[in-house]
Amino acid sequence: MEKQKPKKLCQWNQEDMSKAYKAAKLGQMSIAQASKTYNVPRMTLSDRVKGKVAMDAQMGASTVLTSEDEISLVNYIEYMAQRGFPLSVSQVIGFAWCIAKEHPGARVFNESGPTEKWWRGFKKRQPEMSLRRPDPLDRGRAAMGNVETMRDYFKLLKSTLETNDLKDKPERLYNCDEAGLSLNKSSGQRVVVPKRFKHAHSISIATSEHISVHCCVNAARHSLPPILM
């Protein structure tokens, strides 16, 4: 005899449950009709309509951190990522442990703190979070990469071009750039950032363990031989 697969739990969403609850509560449908119409479990709907279970109740045990605590943690993760200091999983777990300790008498983690299981549950509850490999961002670029600084730069550039009559002389306009090729091995540790972030910049300090390549090209597409250091 073929073994039956266990039924999956909670195959409905909160929006459908809310619609079914409203229809049954207002007498627009019976509980059975609302259950069938919105594809939600009849007994689960019945418990909510009769007040046995709260409308926002979720399956499984309650989480150690409250919803407000988790939202605050998500906001802090985003705050740090925006400033070039994205948090690693271990750091997020550490902050969660600190938050839990601020609520004496509530549910707490065990002596060793939150586990990887907690992290997986947190990530599932906060689907906007994702793991990325950080993109190193030099401190100088981070400090100068703001709107006011760039606006002043382009004002100065425009004034310089007009003063020296260079606007129609592309062959005299050169752009130089120095790129560093790091010889250090990356730690490989991924960081936590919101999914909408295109990059996960992580501010780093330049070290001597690298090779520098200096390139120079003008606006007429002519280049000078690169310099390696």
PDB file of C-alpha atoms in Angstrom:
ATOM      1  CA  MET A   1       0.000   0.000   0.000  1.00  0.00           C
ATOM      2  CA  GLU A   2       1.342   3.390  -0.989  1.00  0.00           C
ATOM      3  CA  LYS A   3       2.179   5.605   1.945  1.00  0.00           C
ATOM      4  CA  GLN A   4       0.094   8.771   2.123  1.00  0.00           C
ATOM      5  CA  LYS A   5       2.006  12.018   2.154  1.00  0.00           C
ATOM      6  CA  PRO A   6       1.392  14.201   5.199  1.00  0.00           C
ATOM      7  CA  LYS A   7      -0.848  17.188   4.560  1.00  0.00           C
ATOM      8  CA  LYS A   8       0.857  20.531   4.394  1.00  0.00           C
ATOM      9  CA  LEU A   9      -0.253  23.023   7.019  1.00  0.00           C
ATOM     10  CA  CYS A  10      -1.283  26.629   6.553  1.00  0.00           C
ATOM     11  CA  GLN A  11      -1.904  26.552   2.791  1.00  0.00           C
ATOM     12  CA  TRP A  12      -3.766  29.881   2.919  1.00  0.00           C
ATOM     13  CA  ASN A  13      -2.864  33.519   3.268  1.00  0.00           C
ATOM     14  CA  GLN A  14      -3.972  36.126   5.783  1.00  0.00           C
ATOM     15  CA  GLU A  15      -5.722  38.264   3.162  1.00  0.00           C
ATOM     16  CA  ASP A  16      -8.081  35.431   2.145  1.00  0.00           C
ATOM     17  CA  MET A  17      -8.721  34.598   5.797  1.00  0.00           C
ATOM     18  CA  SER A  18      -9.612  38.247   6.497  1.00  0.00           C
ATOM     19  CA  LYS A  19     -12.089  38.291   3.589  1.00  0.00           C
ATOM     20  CA  ALA A  20     -13.691  35.037   4.708  1.00  0.00           C
ATOM     21  CA  TYR A  21     -13.861  36.267   8.307  1.00  0.00           C
ATOM     22  CA  LYS A  22     -15.555  39.507   7.274  1.00  0.00           C
ATOM     23  CA  ALA A  23     -18.103  37.702   5.070  1.00  0.00           C
ATOM     24  CA  ALA A  24     -18.998  35.219   7.829  1.00  0.00           C
ATOM     25  CA  LYS A  25     -18.992  37.799  10.626  1.00  0.00           C
ATOM     26  CA  LEU A  26     -21.326  40.152   8.734  1.00  0.00           C
ATOM     27  CA  GLY A  27     -23.679  37.289   7.889  1.00  0.00           C
ATOM     28  CA  GLN A  28     -23.057  37.578   4.147  1.00  0.00           C
ATOM     29  CA  MET A  29     -22.138  33.879   4.030  1.00  0.00           C
ATOM     30  CA  SER A  30     -22.151  30.919   6.336  1.00  0.00           C
ATOM     31  CA  ILE A  31     -18.808  29.789   7.722  1.00  0.00           C
ATOM     32  CA  ALA A  32     -18.857  26.788   5.358  1.00  0.00           C
ATOM     33  CA  GLN A  33     -19.640  28.985   2.323  1.00  0.00           C
ATOM     34  CA  ALA A  34     -16.957  31.524   3.212  1.00  0.00           C
ATOM     35  CA  SER A  35     -14.448  28.739   3.769  1.00  0.00           C
ATOM     36  CA  LYS A  36     -15.124  27.291   0.309  1.00  0.00           C
ATOM     37  CA  THR A  37     -15.301  30.683  -1.452  1.00  0.00           C
ATOM     38  CA  TYR A  38     -11.981  31.969  -0.102  1.00  0.00           C
ATOM     39  CA  ASN A  39     -10.243  28.576   0.103  1.00  0.00           C
ATOM     40  CA  VAL A  40      -9.458  28.660   3.819  1.00  0.00           C
ATOM     41  CA  PRO A  41      -9.890  25.825   6.383  1.00  0.00           C
ATOM     42  CA  ARG A  42     -13.424  25.763   7.812  1.00  0.00           C
ATOM     43  CA  MET A  43     -12.427  24.992  11.417  1.00  0.00           C
ATOM     44  CA  THR A  44      -9.654  27.614  11.356  1.00  0.00           C
ATOM     45  CA  LEU A  45     -12.168  30.198  10.129  1.00  0.00           C
ATOM     46  CA  SER A  46     -14.770  29.033  12.633  1.00  0.00           C
ATOM     47  CA  ASP A  47     -12.365  29.475  15.560  1.00  0.00           C
ATOM     48  CA  ARG A  48     -11.700  33.053  14.499  1.00  0.00           C
ATOM     49  CA  VAL A  49     -15.349  33.940  13.889  1.00  0.00           C
ATOM     50  CA  LYS A  50     -16.347  32.528  17.295  1.00  0.00           C
ATOM     51  CA  GLY A  51     -13.495  34.371  19.029  1.00  0.00           C
ATOM     52  CA  LYS A  52     -11.638  31.240  20.132  1.00  0.00           C
ATOM     53  CA  VAL A  53      -8.526  32.344  18.222  1.00  0.00           C
ATOM     54  CA  ALA A  54      -7.306  35.873  17.441  1.00  0.00           C
ATOM     55  CA  MET A  55      -7.532  36.961  13.797  1.00  0.00           C
ATOM     56  CA  ASP A  56      -3.765  37.560  13.566  1.00  0.00           C
ATOM     57  CA  ALA A  57      -2.847  34.259  15.234  1.00  0.00           C
ATOM     58  CA  GLN A  58      -0.147  32.284  13.400  1.00  0.00           C
ATOM     59  CA  MET A  59       0.705  28.597  13.231  1.00  0.00           C
ATOM     60  CA  GLY A  60       3.350  27.220  15.589  1.00  0.00           C
ATOM     61  CA  ALA A  61       4.909  28.562  18.747  1.00  0.00           C
ATOM     62  CA  SER A  62       5.240  32.293  19.282  1.00  0.00           C
ATOM     63  CA  THR A  63       8.571  33.853  18.395  1.00  0.00           C
ATOM     64  CA  VAL A  64      11.008  35.075  21.044  1.00  0.00           C
ATOM     65  CA  LEU A  65      11.165  38.563  19.538  1.00  0.00           C
ATOM     66  CA  THR A  66       7.920  40.452  19.062  1.00  0.00           C
ATOM     67  CA  SER A  67       6.854  41.664  15.627  1.00  0.00           C
ATOM     68  CA  GLU A  68       7.864  45.194  16.638  1.00  0.00           C
ATOM     69  CA  ASP A  69      11.309  43.958  17.733  1.00  0.00           C
ATOM     70  CA  GLU A  70      11.871  42.143  14.442  1.00  0.00           C
ATOM     71  CA  ILE A  71      10.802  45.211  12.440  1.00  0.00           C
ATOM     72  CA  SER A  72      13.249  47.322  14.459  1.00  0.00           C
ATOM     73  CA  LEU A  73      16.001  44.800  13.718  1.00  0.00           C
ATOM     74  CA  VAL A  74      15.159  44.873   9.990  1.00  0.00           C
ATOM     75  CA  ASN A  75      15.310  48.688  10.040  1.00  0.00           C
ATOM     76  CA  TYR A  76      18.727  48.571  11.713  1.00  0.00           C
ATOM     77  CA  ILE A  77      19.998  46.055   9.140  1.00  0.00           C
ATOM     78  CA  GLU A  78      18.911  48.449   6.381  1.00  0.00           C
ATOM     79  CA  TYR A  79      20.416  51.447   8.226  1.00  0.00           C
ATOM     80  CA  MET A  80      23.823  49.749   8.469  1.00  0.00           C
ATOM     81  CA  ALA A  81      23.731  48.486   4.859  1.00  0.00           C
ATOM     82  CA  GLN A  82      22.983  51.997   3.552  1.00  0.00           C
ATOM     83  CA  ARG A  83      26.085  53.319   5.338  1.00  0.00           C
ATOM     84  CA  GLY A  84      28.493  50.685   4.038  1.00  0.00           C
ATOM     85  CA  PHE A  85      28.559  48.478   7.145  1.00  0.00           C
ATOM     86  CA  PRO A  86      26.267  45.538   6.317  1.00  0.00           C
ATOM     87  CA  LEU A  87      25.754  43.007   9.104  1.00  0.00           C
ATOM     88  CA  SER A  88      26.777  39.365   8.897  1.00  0.00           C
ATOM     89  CA  VAL A  89      24.405  36.600  10.004  1.00  0.00           C
ATOM     90  CA  SER A  90      26.327  36.166  13.258  1.00  0.00           C
ATOM     91  CA  GLN A  91      25.965  39.903  13.981  1.00  0.00           C
ATOM     92  CA  VAL A  92      22.218  39.797  13.322  1.00  0.00           C
ATOM     93  CA  ILE A  93      21.937  36.826  15.674  1.00  0.00           C
ATOM     94  CA  GLY A  94      23.933  38.725  18.302  1.00  0.00           C
ATOM     95  CA  PHE A  95      21.671  41.773  18.071  1.00  0.00           C
ATOM     96  CA  ALA A  96      18.593  39.539  18.338  1.00  0.00           C
ATOM     97  CA  TRP A  97      19.988  38.073  21.560  1.00  0.00           C
ATOM     98  CA  CYS A  98      20.603  41.564  22.981  1.00  0.00           C
ATOM     99  CA  ILE A  99      17.046  42.637  22.094  1.00  0.00           C
ATOM    100  CA  ALA A 100      15.576  39.544  23.779  1.00  0.00           C
ATOM    101  CA  LYS A 101      17.468  40.329  26.991  1.00  0.00           C
ATOM    102  CA  GLU A 102      15.698  43.700  27.163  1.00  0.00           C
ATOM    103  CA  HIS A 103      12.399  41.906  27.884  1.00  0.00           C
ATOM    104  CA  PRO A 104      12.757  40.189  31.269  1.00  0.00           C
ATOM    105  CA  GLY A 105      10.010  37.662  31.947  1.00  0.00           C
ATOM    106  CA  ALA A 106       9.206  37.128  28.257  1.00  0.00           C
ATOM    107  CA  ARG A 107      10.248  34.115  26.214  1.00  0.00           C
ATOM    108  CA  VAL A 108      14.017  33.930  26.005  1.00  0.00           C
ATOM    109  CA  PHE A 109      16.646  32.103  24.007  1.00  0.00           C
ATOM    110  CA  ASN A 110      18.630  29.331  25.652  1.00  0.00           C
ATOM    111  CA  GLU A 111      22.018  29.913  27.260  1.00  0.00           C
ATOM    112  CA  SER A 112      23.879  29.851  23.926  1.00  0.00           C
ATOM    113  CA  GLY A 113      21.544  32.424  22.369  1.00  0.00           C
ATOM    114  CA  PRO A 114      19.721  32.328  19.004  1.00  0.00           C
ATOM    115  CA  THR A 115      20.648  29.475  16.690  1.00  0.00           C
ATOM    116  CA  GLU A 116      20.865  29.098  12.924  1.00  0.00           C
ATOM    117  CA  LYS A 117      17.308  27.738  13.137  1.00  0.00           C
ATOM    118  CA  TRP A 118      16.177  31.078  14.544  1.00  0.00           C
ATOM    119  CA  TRP A 119      17.970  32.875  11.701  1.00  0.00           C
ATOM    120  CA  ARG A 120      16.202  30.713   9.085  1.00  0.00           C
ATOM    121  CA  GLY A 121      12.853  31.462  10.712  1.00  0.00           C
ATOM    122  CA  PHE A 122      13.640  35.183  10.890  1.00  0.00           C
ATOM    123  CA  LYS A 123      14.607  35.278   7.201  1.00  0.00           C
ATOM    124  CA  LYS A 124      11.395  33.433   6.307  1.00  0.00           C
ATOM    125  CA  ARG A 125       9.322  35.927   8.314  1.00  0.00           C
ATOM    126  CA  GLN A 126      11.214  38.846   6.757  1.00  0.00           C
ATOM    127  CA  PRO A 127      11.375  37.871   3.045  1.00  0.00           C
ATOM    128  CA  GLU A 128      12.741  41.299   2.054  1.00  0.00           C
ATOM    129  CA  MET A 129      16.094  40.333   3.594  1.00  0.00           C
ATOM    130  CA  SER A 130      18.710  38.487   1.523  1.00  0.00           C
ATOM    131  CA  LEU A 131      22.311  37.288   1.796  1.00  0.00           C
ATOM    132  CA  ARG A 132      24.928  38.879  -0.494  1.00  0.00           C
ATOM    133  CA  ARG A 133      28.681  38.843  -0.814  1.00  0.00           C
ATOM    134  CA  PRO A 134      29.880  42.365   0.132  1.00  0.00           C
ATOM    135  CA  ASP A 135      31.386  44.703  -2.472  1.00  0.00           C
ATOM    136  CA  PRO A 136      34.429  46.474  -0.913  1.00  0.00           C
ATOM    137  CA  LEU A 137      34.038  50.257  -0.923  1.00  0.00           C
ATOM    138  CA  ASP A 138      37.022  52.478  -0.121  1.00  0.00           C
ATOM    139  CA  ARG A 139      36.523  54.890   2.790  1.00  0.00           C
ATOM    140  CA  GLY A 140      37.462  57.859   0.596  1.00  0.00           C
ATOM    141  CA  ARG A 141      34.776  57.047  -1.954  1.00  0.00           C
ATOM    142  CA  ALA A 142      32.251  56.515   0.809  1.00  0.00           C
ATOM    143  CA  ALA A 143      33.053  59.884   2.393  1.00  0.00           C
ATOM    144  CA  MET A 144      32.877  61.813  -0.893  1.00  0.00           C
ATOM    145  CA  GLY A 145      29.940  59.933  -2.409  1.00  0.00           C
ATOM    146  CA  ASN A 146      27.190  62.354  -1.408  1.00  0.00           C
ATOM    147  CA  VAL A 147      24.965  64.710  -3.402  1.00  0.00           C
ATOM    148  CA  GLU A 148      26.441  68.002  -2.170  1.00  0.00           C
ATOM    149  CA  THR A 149      30.041  67.000  -2.875  1.00  0.00           C
ATOM    150  CA  MET A 150      29.224  65.766  -6.380  1.00  0.00           C
ATOM    151  CA  ARG A 151      27.155  68.870  -7.155  1.00  0.00           C
ATOM    152  CA  ASP A 152      30.096  71.103  -6.168  1.00  0.00           C
ATOM    153  CA  TYR A 153      32.427  68.975  -8.303  1.00  0.00           C
ATOM    154  CA  PHE A 154      30.351  69.385 -11.470  1.00  0.00           C
ATOM    155  CA  LYS A 155      29.972  73.124 -10.869  1.00  0.00           C
ATOM    156  CA  LEU A 156      33.757  73.426 -10.635  1.00  0.00           C
ATOM    157  CA  LEU A 157      34.212  71.231 -13.719  1.00  0.00           C
ATOM    158  CA  LYS A 158      31.821  73.365 -15.785  1.00  0.00           C
ATOM    159  CA  SER A 159      33.519  76.569 -14.662  1.00  0.00           C
ATOM    160  CA  THR A 160      36.995  75.156 -15.471  1.00  0.00           C
ATOM    161  CA  LEU A 161      35.943  74.054 -18.976  1.00  0.00           C
ATOM    162  CA  GLU A 162      34.429  77.451 -19.777  1.00  0.00           C
ATOM    163  CA  THR A 163      37.311  79.464 -18.307  1.00  0.00           C
ATOM    164  CA  ASN A 164      39.950  77.520 -20.274  1.00  0.00           C
ATOM    165  CA  ASP A 165      37.878  77.192 -23.466  1.00  0.00           C
ATOM    166  CA  LEU A 166      37.935  73.379 -23.370  1.00  0.00           C
ATOM    167  CA  LYS A 167      34.281  72.527 -24.014  1.00  0.00           C
ATOM    168  CA  ASP A 168      34.898  71.716 -27.704  1.00  0.00           C
ATOM    169  CA  LYS A 169      38.396  70.213 -27.310  1.00  0.00           C
ATOM    170  CA  PRO A 170      37.857  66.558 -26.277  1.00  0.00           C
ATOM    171  CA  GLU A 171      41.431  65.597 -27.174  1.00  0.00           C
ATOM    172  CA  ARG A 172      42.667  67.778 -24.302  1.00  0.00           C
ATOM    173  CA  LEU A 173      40.320  66.349 -21.683  1.00  0.00           C
ATOM    174  CA  TYR A 174      41.789  63.323 -19.898  1.00  0.00           C
ATOM    175  CA  ASN A 175      40.331  61.112 -17.226  1.00  0.00           C
ATOM    176  CA  CYS A 176      42.761  59.198 -15.022  1.00  0.00           C
ATOM    177  CA  ASP A 177      41.823  56.345 -12.728  1.00  0.00           C
ATOM    178  CA  GLU A 178      43.756  54.086 -10.416  1.00  0.00           C
ATOM    179  CA  ALA A 179      42.373  50.590  -9.830  1.00  0.00           C
ATOM    180  CA  GLY A 180      43.669  48.320  -7.096  1.00  0.00           C
ATOM    181  CA  LEU A 181      43.740  44.559  -7.550  1.00  0.00           C
ATOM    182  CA  SER A 182      43.724  43.024  -4.081  1.00  0.00           C
ATOM    183  CA  LEU A 183      46.044  40.115  -3.358  1.00  0.00           C
ATOM    184  CA  ASN A 184      44.221  39.291  -0.116  1.00  0.00           C
ATOM    185  CA  LYS A 185      41.810  36.411  -0.081  1.00  0.00           C
ATOM    186  CA  SER A 186      38.202  37.381   0.604  1.00  0.00           C
ATOM    187  CA  SER A 187      36.713  36.085   3.830  1.00  0.00           C
ATOM    188  CA  GLY A 188      33.776  34.786   1.807  1.00  0.00           C
ATOM    189  CA  GLN A 189      31.382  35.778   4.577  1.00  0.00           C
ATOM    190  CA  ARG A 190      28.038  36.921   3.250  1.00  0.00           C
ATOM    191  CA  VAL A 191      26.122  39.851   4.709  1.00  0.00           C
ATOM    192  CA  VAL A 192      22.436  40.603   5.253  1.00  0.00           C
ATOM    193  CA  VAL A 193      20.882  43.375   3.137  1.00  0.00           C
ATOM    194  CA  PRO A 194      17.394  44.236   1.809  1.00  0.00           C
ATOM    195  CA  LYS A 195      16.653  42.514  -1.524  1.00  0.00           C
ATOM    196  CA  ARG A 196      16.005  45.845  -3.231  1.00  0.00           C
ATOM    197  CA  PHE A 197      19.654  46.863  -2.729  1.00  0.00           C
ATOM    198  CA  LYS A 198      21.543  46.406  -6.004  1.00  0.00           C
ATOM    199  CA  HIS A 199      24.917  46.246  -4.226  1.00  0.00           C
ATOM    200  CA  ALA A 200      26.077  45.321  -0.739  1.00  0.00           C
ATOM    201  CA  HIS A 201      28.911  47.827  -0.306  1.00  0.00           C
ATOM    202  CA  SER A 202      31.195  47.194   2.654  1.00  0.00           C
ATOM    203  CA  ILE A 203      33.623  49.989   3.559  1.00  0.00           C
ATOM    204  CA  SER A 204      37.171  48.664   3.772  1.00  0.00           C
ATOM    205  CA  ILE A 205      40.651  50.014   4.517  1.00  0.00           C
ATOM    206  CA  ALA A 206      43.195  49.837   1.703  1.00  0.00           C
ATOM    207  CA  THR A 207      46.220  47.627   2.413  1.00  0.00           C
ATOM    208  CA  SER A 208      49.648  47.204   0.812  1.00  0.00           C
ATOM    209  CA  GLU A 209      48.659  43.743  -0.447  1.00  0.00           C
ATOM    210  CA  HIS A 210      47.541  44.835  -3.885  1.00  0.00           C
ATOM    211  CA  ILE A 211      48.644  45.788  -7.413  1.00  0.00           C
ATOM    212  CA  SER A 212      47.742  49.263  -8.734  1.00  0.00           C
ATOM    213  CA  VAL A 213      46.857  49.908 -12.385  1.00  0.00           C
ATOM    214  CA  HIS A 214      46.859  53.537 -13.524  1.00  0.00           C
ATOM    215  CA  CYS A 215      44.876  54.237 -16.734  1.00  0.00           C
ATOM    216  CA  CYS A 216      44.443  57.508 -18.625  1.00  0.00           C
ATOM    217  CA  VAL A 217      41.977  58.129 -21.506  1.00  0.00           C
ATOM    218  CA  ASN A 218      40.836  61.368 -23.149  1.00  0.00           C
ATOM    219  CA  ALA A 219      37.365  62.361 -24.373  1.00  0.00           C
ATOM    220  CA  ALA A 220      38.440  61.677 -27.979  1.00  0.00           C
ATOM    221  CA  ARG A 221      38.953  57.972 -27.018  1.00  0.00           C
ATOM    222  CA  HIS A 222      42.771  58.065 -27.118  1.00  0.00           C
ATOM    223  CA  SER A 223      44.564  56.363 -24.225  1.00  0.00           C
ATOM    224  CA  LEU A 224      48.027  56.413 -22.696  1.00  0.00           C
ATOM    225  CA  PRO A 225      49.836  53.134 -21.919  1.00  0.00           C
ATOM    226  CA  PRO A 226      48.737  51.863 -18.481  1.00  0.00           C
ATOM    227  CA  ILE A 227      51.118  52.041 -15.543  1.00  0.00           C
ATOM    228  CA  LEU A 228      51.424  49.047 -13.221  1.00  0.00           C
ATOM    229  CA  MET A 229      52.673  49.469  -9.651  1.00  0.00           C
TER     230      MET A 229
END
